[in-house]
XYZ file of C-alpha atoms in Angstrom:
631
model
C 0.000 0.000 0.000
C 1.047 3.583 -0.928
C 1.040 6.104 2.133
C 0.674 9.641 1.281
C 3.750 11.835 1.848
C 4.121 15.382 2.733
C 4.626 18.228 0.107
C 6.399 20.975 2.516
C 4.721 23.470 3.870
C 1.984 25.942 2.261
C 1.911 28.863 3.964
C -1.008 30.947 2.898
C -1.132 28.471 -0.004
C -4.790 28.218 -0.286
C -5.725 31.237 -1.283
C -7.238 32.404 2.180
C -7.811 36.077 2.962
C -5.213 37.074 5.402
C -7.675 38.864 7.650
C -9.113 34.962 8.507
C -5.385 34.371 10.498
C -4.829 34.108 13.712
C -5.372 37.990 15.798
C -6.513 37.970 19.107
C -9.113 35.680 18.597
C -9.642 32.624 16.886
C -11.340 32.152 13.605
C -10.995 28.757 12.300
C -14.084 28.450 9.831
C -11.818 27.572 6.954
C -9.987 25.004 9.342
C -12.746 22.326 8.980
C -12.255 18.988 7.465
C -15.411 19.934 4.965
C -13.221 22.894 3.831
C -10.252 22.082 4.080
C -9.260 20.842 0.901
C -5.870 20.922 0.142
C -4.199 18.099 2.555
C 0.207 18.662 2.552
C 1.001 19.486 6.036
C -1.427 18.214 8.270
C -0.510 19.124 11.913
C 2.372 20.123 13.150
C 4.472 21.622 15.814
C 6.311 25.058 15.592
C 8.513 27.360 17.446
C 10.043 30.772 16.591
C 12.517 33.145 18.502
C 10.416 34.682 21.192
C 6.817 33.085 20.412
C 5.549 30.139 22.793
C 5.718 27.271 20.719
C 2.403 26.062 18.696
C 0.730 23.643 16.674
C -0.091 24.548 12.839
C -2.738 22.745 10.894
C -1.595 22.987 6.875
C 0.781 25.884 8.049
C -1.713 28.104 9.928
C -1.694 28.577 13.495
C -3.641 26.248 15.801
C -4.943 25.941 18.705
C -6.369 22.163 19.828
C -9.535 22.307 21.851
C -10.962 19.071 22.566
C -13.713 16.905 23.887
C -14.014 13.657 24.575
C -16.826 11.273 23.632
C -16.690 6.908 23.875
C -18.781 5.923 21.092
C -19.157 2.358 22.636
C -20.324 4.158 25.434
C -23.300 6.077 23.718
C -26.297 4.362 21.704
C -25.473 4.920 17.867
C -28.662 6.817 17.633
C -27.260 9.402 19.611
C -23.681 9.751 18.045
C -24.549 12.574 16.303
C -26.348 14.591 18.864
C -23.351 14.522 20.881
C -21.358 15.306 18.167
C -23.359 18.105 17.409
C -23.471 19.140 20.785
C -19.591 19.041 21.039
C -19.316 21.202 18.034
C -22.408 23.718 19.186
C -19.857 24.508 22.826
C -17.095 25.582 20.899
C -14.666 22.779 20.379
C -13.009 21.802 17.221
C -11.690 18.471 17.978
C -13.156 14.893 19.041
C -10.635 12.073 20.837
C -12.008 8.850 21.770
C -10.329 5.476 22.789
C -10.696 2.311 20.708
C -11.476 -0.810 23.139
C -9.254 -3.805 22.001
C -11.134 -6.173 24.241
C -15.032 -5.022 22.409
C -13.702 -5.058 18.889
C -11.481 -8.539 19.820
C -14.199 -10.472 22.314
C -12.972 -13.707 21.437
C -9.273 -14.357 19.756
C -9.053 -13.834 16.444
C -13.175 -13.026 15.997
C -13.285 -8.766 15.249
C -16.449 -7.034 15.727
C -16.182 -3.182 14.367
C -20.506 -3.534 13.322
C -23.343 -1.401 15.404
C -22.316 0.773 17.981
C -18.689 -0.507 17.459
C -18.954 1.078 14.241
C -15.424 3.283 14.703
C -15.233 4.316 10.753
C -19.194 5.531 11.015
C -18.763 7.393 14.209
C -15.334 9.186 13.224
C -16.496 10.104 9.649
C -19.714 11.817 11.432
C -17.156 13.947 13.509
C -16.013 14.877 9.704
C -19.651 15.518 8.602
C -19.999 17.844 12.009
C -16.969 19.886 11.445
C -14.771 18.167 13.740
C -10.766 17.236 13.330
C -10.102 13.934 15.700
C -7.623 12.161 17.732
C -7.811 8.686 17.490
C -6.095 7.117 20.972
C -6.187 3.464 19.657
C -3.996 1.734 22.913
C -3.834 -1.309 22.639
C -4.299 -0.236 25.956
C -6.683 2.716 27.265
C -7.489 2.594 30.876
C -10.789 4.254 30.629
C -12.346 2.667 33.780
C -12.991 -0.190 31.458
C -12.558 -3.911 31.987
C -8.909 -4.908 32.252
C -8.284 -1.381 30.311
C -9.642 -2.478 27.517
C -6.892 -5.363 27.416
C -8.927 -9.054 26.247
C -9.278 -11.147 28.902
C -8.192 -14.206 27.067
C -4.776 -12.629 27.391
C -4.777 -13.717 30.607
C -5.066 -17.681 29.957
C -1.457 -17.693 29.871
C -0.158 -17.127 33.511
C 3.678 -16.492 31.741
C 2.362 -13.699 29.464
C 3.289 -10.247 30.759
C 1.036 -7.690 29.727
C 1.951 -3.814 28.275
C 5.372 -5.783 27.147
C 7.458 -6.842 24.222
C 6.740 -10.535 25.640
C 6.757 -12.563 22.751
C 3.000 -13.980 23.185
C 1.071 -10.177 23.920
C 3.234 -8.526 20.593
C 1.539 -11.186 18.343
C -1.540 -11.210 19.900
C -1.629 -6.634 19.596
C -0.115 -7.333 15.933
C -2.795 -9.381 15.017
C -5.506 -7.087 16.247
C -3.469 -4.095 14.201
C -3.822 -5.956 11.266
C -7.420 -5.953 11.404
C -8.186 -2.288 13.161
C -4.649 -0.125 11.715
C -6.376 -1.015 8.058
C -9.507 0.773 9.517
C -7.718 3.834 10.744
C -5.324 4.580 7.559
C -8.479 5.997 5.524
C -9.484 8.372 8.017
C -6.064 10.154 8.547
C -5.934 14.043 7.498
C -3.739 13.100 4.334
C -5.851 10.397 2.928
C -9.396 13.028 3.260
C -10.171 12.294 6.927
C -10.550 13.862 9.720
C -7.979 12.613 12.134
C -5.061 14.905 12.605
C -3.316 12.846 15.141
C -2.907 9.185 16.793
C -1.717 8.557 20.537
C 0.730 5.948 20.886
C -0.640 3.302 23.506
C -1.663 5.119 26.798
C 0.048 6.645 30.320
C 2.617 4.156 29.894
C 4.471 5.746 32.139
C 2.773 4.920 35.394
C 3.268 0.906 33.976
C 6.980 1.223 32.940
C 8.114 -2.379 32.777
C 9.480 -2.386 29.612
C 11.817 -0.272 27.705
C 11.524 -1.028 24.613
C 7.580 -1.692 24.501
C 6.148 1.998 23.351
C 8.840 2.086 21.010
C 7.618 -1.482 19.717
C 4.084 0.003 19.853
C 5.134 3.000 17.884
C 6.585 1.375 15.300
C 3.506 -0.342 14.871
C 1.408 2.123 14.132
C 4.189 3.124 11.932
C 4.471 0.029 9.760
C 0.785 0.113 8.990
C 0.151 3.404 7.658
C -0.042 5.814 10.545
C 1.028 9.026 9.125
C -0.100 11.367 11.162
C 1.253 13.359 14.320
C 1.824 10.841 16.974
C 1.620 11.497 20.488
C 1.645 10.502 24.119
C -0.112 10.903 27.333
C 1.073 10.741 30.842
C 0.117 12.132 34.013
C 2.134 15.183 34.828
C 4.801 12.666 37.449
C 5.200 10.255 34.961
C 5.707 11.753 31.717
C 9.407 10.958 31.747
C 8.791 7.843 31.739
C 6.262 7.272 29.256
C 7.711 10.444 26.489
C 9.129 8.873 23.299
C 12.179 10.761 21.517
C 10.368 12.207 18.461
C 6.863 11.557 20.127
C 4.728 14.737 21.149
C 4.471 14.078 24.985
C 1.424 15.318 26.235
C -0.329 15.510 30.111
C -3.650 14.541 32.015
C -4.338 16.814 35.063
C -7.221 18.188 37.145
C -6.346 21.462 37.514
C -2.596 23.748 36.858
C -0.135 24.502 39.529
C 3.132 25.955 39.334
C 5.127 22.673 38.625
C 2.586 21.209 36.344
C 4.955 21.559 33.456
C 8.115 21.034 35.161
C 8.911 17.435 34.129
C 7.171 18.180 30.163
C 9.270 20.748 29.433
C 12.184 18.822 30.277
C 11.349 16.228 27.989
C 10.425 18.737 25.293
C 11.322 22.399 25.978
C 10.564 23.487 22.570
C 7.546 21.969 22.106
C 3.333 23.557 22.228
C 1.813 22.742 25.408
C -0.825 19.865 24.815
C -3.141 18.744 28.076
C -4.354 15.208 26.632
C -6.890 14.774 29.647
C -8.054 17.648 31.189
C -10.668 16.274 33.947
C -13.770 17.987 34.484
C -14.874 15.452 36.974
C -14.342 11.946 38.034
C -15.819 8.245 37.849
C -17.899 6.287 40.718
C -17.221 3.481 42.024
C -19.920 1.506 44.162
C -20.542 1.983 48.000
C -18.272 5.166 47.191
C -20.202 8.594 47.335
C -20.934 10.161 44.214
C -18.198 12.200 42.742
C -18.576 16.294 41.315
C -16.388 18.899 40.516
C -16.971 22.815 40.768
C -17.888 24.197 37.292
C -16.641 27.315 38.622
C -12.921 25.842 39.165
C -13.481 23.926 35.952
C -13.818 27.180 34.110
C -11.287 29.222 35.632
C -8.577 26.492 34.561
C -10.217 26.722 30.863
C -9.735 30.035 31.027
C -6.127 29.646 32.376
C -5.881 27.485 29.059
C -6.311 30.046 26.405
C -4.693 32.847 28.423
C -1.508 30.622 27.926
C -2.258 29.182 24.547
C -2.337 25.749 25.972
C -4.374 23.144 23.663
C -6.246 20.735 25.805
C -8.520 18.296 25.448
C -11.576 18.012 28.452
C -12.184 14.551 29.767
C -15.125 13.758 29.649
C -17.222 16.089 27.253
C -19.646 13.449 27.216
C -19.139 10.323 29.646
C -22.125 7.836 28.639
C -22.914 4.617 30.010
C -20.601 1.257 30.821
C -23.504 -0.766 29.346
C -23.773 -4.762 29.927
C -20.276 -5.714 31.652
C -18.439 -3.315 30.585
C -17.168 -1.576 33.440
C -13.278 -1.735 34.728
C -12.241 -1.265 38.685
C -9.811 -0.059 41.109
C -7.519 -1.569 43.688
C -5.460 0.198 45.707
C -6.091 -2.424 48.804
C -9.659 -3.059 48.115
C -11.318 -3.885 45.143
C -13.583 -1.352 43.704
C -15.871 -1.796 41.295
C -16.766 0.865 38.806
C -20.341 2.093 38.716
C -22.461 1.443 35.742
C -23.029 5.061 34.840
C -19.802 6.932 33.094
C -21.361 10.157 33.813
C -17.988 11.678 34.715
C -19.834 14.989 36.178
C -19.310 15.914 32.650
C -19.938 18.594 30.156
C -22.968 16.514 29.104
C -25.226 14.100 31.371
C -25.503 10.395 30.825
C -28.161 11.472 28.712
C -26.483 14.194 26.980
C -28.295 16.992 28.580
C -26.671 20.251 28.804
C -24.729 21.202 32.100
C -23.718 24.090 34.130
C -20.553 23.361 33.045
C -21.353 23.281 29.344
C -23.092 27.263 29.600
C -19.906 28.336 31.331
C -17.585 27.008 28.838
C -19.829 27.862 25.502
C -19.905 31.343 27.124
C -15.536 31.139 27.420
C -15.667 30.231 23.806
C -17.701 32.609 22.674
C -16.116 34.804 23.472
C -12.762 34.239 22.493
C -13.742 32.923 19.084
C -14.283 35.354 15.878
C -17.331 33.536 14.410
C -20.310 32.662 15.719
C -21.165 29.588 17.512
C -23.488 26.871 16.206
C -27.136 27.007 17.605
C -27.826 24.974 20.627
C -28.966 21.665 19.383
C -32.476 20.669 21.147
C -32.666 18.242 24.346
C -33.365 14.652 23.941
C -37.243 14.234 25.488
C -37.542 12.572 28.407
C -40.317 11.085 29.687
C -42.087 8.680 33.168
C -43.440 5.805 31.982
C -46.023 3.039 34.250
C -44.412 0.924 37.151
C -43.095 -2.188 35.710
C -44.331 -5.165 38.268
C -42.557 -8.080 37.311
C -44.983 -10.939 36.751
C -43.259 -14.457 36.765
C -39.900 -15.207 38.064
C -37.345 -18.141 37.144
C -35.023 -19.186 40.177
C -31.521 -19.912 38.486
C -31.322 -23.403 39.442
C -34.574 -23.869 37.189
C -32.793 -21.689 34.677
C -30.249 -24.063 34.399
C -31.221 -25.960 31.905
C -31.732 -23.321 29.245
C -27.935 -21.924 29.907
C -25.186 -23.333 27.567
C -23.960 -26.534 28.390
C -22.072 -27.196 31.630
C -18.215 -27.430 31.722
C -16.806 -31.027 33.558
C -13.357 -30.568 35.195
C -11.536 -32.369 37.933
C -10.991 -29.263 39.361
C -12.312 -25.831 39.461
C -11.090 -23.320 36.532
C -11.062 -19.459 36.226
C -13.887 -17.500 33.971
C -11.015 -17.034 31.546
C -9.525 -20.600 31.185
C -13.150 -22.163 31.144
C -13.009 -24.182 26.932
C -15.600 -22.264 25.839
C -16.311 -19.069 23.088
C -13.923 -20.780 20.752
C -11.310 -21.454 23.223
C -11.201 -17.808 25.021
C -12.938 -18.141 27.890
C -15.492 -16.210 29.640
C -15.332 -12.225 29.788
C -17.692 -11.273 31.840
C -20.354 -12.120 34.052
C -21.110 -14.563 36.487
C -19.843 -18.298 36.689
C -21.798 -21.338 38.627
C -19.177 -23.953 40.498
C -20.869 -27.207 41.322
C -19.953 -30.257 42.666
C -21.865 -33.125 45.288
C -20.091 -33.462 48.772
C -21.925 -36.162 51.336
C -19.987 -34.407 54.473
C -19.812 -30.626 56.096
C -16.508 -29.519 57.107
C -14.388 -26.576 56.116
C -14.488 -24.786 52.318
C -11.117 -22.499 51.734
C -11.396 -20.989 48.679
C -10.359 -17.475 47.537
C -13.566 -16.020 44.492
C -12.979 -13.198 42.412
C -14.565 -11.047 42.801
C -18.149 -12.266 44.961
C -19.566 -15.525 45.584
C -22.495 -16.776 46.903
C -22.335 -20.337 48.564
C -24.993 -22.947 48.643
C -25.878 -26.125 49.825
C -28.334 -27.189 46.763
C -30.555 -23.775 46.662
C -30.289 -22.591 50.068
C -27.487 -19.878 50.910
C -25.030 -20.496 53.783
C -22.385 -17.242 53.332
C -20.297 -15.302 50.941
C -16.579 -15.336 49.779
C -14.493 -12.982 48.605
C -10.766 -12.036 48.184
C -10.744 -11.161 51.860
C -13.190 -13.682 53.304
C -11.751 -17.141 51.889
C -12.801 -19.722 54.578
C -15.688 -20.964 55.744
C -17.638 -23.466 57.904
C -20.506 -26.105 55.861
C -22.664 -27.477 58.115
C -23.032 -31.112 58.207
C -25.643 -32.949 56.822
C -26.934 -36.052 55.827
C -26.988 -37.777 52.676
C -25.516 -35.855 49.856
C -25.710 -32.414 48.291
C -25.260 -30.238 45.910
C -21.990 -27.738 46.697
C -23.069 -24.552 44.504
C -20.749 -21.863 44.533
C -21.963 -18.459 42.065
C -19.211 -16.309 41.519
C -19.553 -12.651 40.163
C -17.129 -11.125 38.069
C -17.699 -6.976 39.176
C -15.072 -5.661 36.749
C -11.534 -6.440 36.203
C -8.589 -3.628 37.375
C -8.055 -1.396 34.635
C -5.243 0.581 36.103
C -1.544 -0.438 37.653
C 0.185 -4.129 37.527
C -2.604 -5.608 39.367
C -4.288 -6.045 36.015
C -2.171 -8.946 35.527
C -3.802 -10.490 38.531
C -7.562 -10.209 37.461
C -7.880 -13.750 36.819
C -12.340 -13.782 37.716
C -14.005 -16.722 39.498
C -10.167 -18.048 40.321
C -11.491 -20.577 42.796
C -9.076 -22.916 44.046
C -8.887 -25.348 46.388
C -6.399 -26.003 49.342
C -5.929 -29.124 51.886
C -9.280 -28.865 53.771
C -11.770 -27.943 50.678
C -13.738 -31.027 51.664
C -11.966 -32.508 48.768
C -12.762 -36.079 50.224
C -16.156 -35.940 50.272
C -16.575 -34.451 46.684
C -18.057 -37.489 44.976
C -16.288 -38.831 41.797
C -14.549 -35.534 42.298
C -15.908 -33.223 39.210
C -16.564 -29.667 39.033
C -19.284 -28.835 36.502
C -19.476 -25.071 35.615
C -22.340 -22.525 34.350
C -21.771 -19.476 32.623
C -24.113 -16.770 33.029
C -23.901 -13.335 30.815
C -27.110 -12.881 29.046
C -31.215 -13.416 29.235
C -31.981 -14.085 26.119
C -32.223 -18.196 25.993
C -34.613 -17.988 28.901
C -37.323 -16.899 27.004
C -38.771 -20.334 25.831
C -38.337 -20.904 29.478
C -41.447 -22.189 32.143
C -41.924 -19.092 33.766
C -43.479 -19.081 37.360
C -45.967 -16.782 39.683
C -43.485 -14.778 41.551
C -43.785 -15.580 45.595
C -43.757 -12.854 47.954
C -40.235 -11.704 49.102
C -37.995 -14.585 47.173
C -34.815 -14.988 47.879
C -31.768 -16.212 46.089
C -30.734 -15.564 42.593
C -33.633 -15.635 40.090
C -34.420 -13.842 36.767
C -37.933 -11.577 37.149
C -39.798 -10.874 33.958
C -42.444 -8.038 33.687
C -43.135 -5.544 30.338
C -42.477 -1.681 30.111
C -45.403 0.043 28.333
C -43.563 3.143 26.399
C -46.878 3.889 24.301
C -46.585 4.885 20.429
C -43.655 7.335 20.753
C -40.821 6.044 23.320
C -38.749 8.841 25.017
C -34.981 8.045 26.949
C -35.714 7.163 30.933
C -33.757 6.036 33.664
C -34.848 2.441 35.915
C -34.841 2.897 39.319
C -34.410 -0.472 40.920
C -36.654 0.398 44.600
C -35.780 -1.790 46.935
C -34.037 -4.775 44.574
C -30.356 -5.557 46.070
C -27.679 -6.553 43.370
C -28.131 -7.380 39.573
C -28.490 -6.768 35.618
C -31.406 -5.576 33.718
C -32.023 -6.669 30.169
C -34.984 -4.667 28.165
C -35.270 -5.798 25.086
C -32.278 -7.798 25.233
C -29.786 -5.004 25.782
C -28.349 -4.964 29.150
C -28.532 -1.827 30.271
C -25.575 -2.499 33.448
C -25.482 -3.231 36.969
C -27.934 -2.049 39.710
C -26.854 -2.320 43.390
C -28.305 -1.226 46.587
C -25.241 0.342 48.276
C -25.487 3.416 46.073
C -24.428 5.839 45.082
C -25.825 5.160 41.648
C -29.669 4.623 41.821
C -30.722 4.612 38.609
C -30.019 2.823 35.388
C -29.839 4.934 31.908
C -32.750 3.521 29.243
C -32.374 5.005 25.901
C -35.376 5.392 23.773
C -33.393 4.209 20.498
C -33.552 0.688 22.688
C -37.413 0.733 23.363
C -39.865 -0.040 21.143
C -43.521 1.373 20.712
C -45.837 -0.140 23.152
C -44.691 -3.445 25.347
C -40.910 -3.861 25.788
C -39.880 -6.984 27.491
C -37.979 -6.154 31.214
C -35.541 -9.345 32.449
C -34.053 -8.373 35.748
C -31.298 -11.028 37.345
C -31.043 -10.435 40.900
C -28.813 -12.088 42.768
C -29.953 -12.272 46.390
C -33.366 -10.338 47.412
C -36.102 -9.088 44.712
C -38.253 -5.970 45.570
C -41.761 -4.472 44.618
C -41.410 -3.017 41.026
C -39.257 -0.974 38.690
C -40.039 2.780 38.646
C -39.494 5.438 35.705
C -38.161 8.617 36.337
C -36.873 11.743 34.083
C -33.693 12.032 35.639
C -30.876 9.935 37.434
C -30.866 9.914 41.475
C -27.852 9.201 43.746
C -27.718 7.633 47.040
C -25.709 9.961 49.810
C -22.802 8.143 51.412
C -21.007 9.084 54.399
């Protein structure tokens, strides 16, 4: 394949009228991929004797304000009324990270269809008016699942992740033979809109490998990234993670006097690029919920273009982790991250306007020269009837209509289990069962919850902190059930290397001689829709144990966005309409689950809750999302 090649620069070489340049305040309505026809330069960096260094897009001067929007976080309906949205504030430029472990679920099978559509959703940012920065990893952090790493990467127990290890090279090469091919087309030289491509992700704050962001470089290289390559570390680690002949760029909450310290002494000559600036922050569960000042959020904005800094905000628009999507934390205690991405952003979870999105229209208008688009309208809400679930399905019954049980001698981790094609299990929630004919002691350590049973009745709960137990004894024999829930997998530090989910294991007094013929068998539970040529059953009052609850949301002729709220139901997932819409769980903060009208249909919509210990009354509708206080 032929790359495109530079042609030097152009100057003025388009024919614009000089009064459009850069004077005081920027006027960049001839910078616009739609306009911008004549592709040589692209962007670049600049400096001149006694002028702060800059960028230049096609030889005229450029600033980089950016927002950033997950498109596998948003509904593709709604793609372009963020977009739109984005543009309508003031910003000229979209990043978003591209999730290795949803375009790569199972090894060697690619999904980039539906709302993994990347090539769609970045040639809409063209069709807005908006340059992009694609930040590609193969990792990305973003309080996803093992950072967006596959988990089948972690069925080798030798393979060392974010390295030049032999085994994680081919497995990143062969996913950038199938997603680099994607990318090429949309670069700024080939017609597209992206003017620049981040070179794997705060790699700095990992570190265990010399050579491995060169090797990832050089990757993006070989396959037709042309572009402006760059890098992002938080301010203390930038050092570490700056390429020579890389941009280095920053994430930060706010600027302090040594903010730039350790950047410009990796690049002194270099413009001043803040990669993540964060607006606000991500939940995590039986945490309080997390906000920042749009006050101080402006003032640093405002800071920005005083000092000609480029930045990007983080998030614009934060979305949803739908289904299993979400990553955690663990520094000492596991964390799981909370369904909504909300982020305190710019824009809601449902994309509704913000304080902070009037205050920082308001900064750009006024520092621009041409006026803004107009506001785009708000997507409708509306409150629709109670949903009462009316039958139920108690997961031993639901058994049966699951995929077919696993045998092994001994118990195996979600990701090891020999199913999906040989790569495991991603997400959700595996069953461990086995018949014992004596009580006694069960040491096991469960990643990351499990619920233990003696055929359906609950005696206690593991975790990675609780990992012993007492079984009472009993006569006959019985069914040892043990239902382990995956609640995200560490998406940030060395620990991800660790995330191995269900990981039960036996030691010396795990009743191992009273397990008859000593098998394991193993259920894997991550979606509702088999269980709908199930027997359904009257729901009895107050059940509990896991069970699946059925009921129908009415939406009437014209379906509006709405958010669940799960009153008095514990722990679980909610399917409507098949699409799993994320966790719900009692200890807050989050309250409420996002339900997009692009997934309802006109009139009866079918409602599958799985709840894993207690269910309650009914599922309400409200207009907007409600937190639980903590602390």
């Amino acid at each position: 394949m032929k790359f495109p090649q530079p042609c030097g620069t152009v100057g003025d070489g388009q024919g614009l009228p000089s009064n459009l340049e850069h004077s005081g305040r920027y006027n960049w309505a001839y910078l616009t991929p739609a306009k911008l026809k004549i592709r040589d330069v692209g962007l670049q960096t600049r400096s001149s004797v006694g002028g702060k260094p800059h960028f230049t897009l096609e030889g005229h001067k450029f600033w980089i304000f950016g927002g950033s929007i997950h498109y596998f976080r948003v509904p593709r309906a709604y793609w372009k009324d963020r977009l739109l949205k984005l543009k309508a504030c003031g910003f000229n430029t979209l990043t978003t990270y591209v999730p290795w472990n949803l375009h790569e679920p199972e090894r060697g099978k690619f999904d980039f269809s539906g709302n993994l559509d990347l090539e769609a959703f970045i040639w809409m940012a063209a069709e807005v008016g908006l340059w992009v920065i694609l930040r590609p990893g193969p990792y990305i952090c973003s309080e996803i699942d093992l950072g967006g790493l596959p988990s089948w990467l972690l069925q080798d127990p030798d393979l060392n992740l974010r390295t030049t290890d032999k085994g994680f090279v081919e497995a990143v090469n062969r996913y950038f033979d199938h997603l680099i091919p994607r990318m090429v087309p949309l670069q700024y030289h080939w017609g597209g809109p992206v003017i620049a491509v981040q070179v794997e992700n705060e790699y700095g704050s990992y570190n265990k490998d010399k050579n491995y962001m060169l090797s990832m470089r050089q990757a993006l290289l070989n396959r037709g990234i042309f572009e402006l390559l760059l890098t992002s570390d938080n301010e203390k680690d930038v050092h570490k993670g700056y390429i020579k002949g890389v941009l280095a760029t920053i994430n930060m909450k706010a600027l302090s006097n040594g903010s730039f310290r350790l950047l410009k002494k990796v690049q002194a000559k270099q413009p001043t690029m803040i990669m993540e600036f964060w607006v606000g922050w991500y939940d995590t569960w039986g945490e309080p919920h997390l906000v920042r000042d749009a006050k101080e959020v402006e003032q640093t904005v405002l800071k920005f273009f005083n000092s000609e800094i480029s930045f990007n905000v983080y998030m614009f628009h934060g979305g949803t982790n739908f289904g299993f999507m979400n990553g955690a934390m663990d520094y000492g205690k596991h964390k799981s991250v909370a369904t909504s991405y909300d982020y305190d952003a710019l824009l809601t979870e449902a994309g509704d306007y913000t304080e902070k999105y009037f205050k920082l229209r308001e900064l750009f208008r006024s520092t621009l020269a041409i006026p803004l688009p107009p506001l785009p309208d708000l997507v409708p809400k509306a409150v629709y009837p109670a949903v009462r679930p009316s039958s139920y399905l108690p997961l031993w019954e639901a058994l049966r209509y699951l995929d077919e049980p696993v045998k092994s001698i001994l118990p195996i981790n979600m990701e090891n289990l020999p199913i999906n094609n040989g790569s495991g299990q991603s997400y959700g929630f595996v069953l461990y069962e086995t018949s014992i004919c004596s009580g006694g002691y069960l040491s096991a350590s469960a990643q990351d919850m499990a619920q233990v049973f003696l055929n359906d009745k609950i005696i206690g709960f593991l975790n990675d902190i609780i990992q012993k137990m007492n079984i009472p004894q009993f006569t006959g024999c019985q069914l040892l059930r043990i239902l382990v829930e995956n609640q995200g997998r560490v998406n940030y530090s060395w620990k991800m290397e660790e995330e191995r989910k269900g990981r039960l294991w036996a030691g010396e007094e795990v009743l191992a001689s009273s397990i008859v013929g000593g098998a394991f068998f193993f259920f894997t539970i991550s979606s509702s829709l088999r269980l709908r040529s199930a027997t359904w059953k009257p729901i009895p009052e107050g059940y509990f144990g896991p069970a699946f609850y059925r009921g129908t949301l009415r939406a009437g002729p014209s379906p509006k966005d709405t958010f669940l709220r799960l009153l008095n139901w514990t722990c679980g997932f909610v399917f409507v309409n098949g699409h799993n819409l994320g966790r719900y769980w009692n200890i807050g903060p989050q309250q409420t689950l996002y339900l997009p009208a692009a997934w309802l249909h006109p009139e009866d919509n079918e409602v599958i809750l799985f709840e894993t210990l207690l269910s309650g009354s009914e599922v309400q509708s409200v207009k907007s999302p409600s937190y639980k206080k903590l602390f």
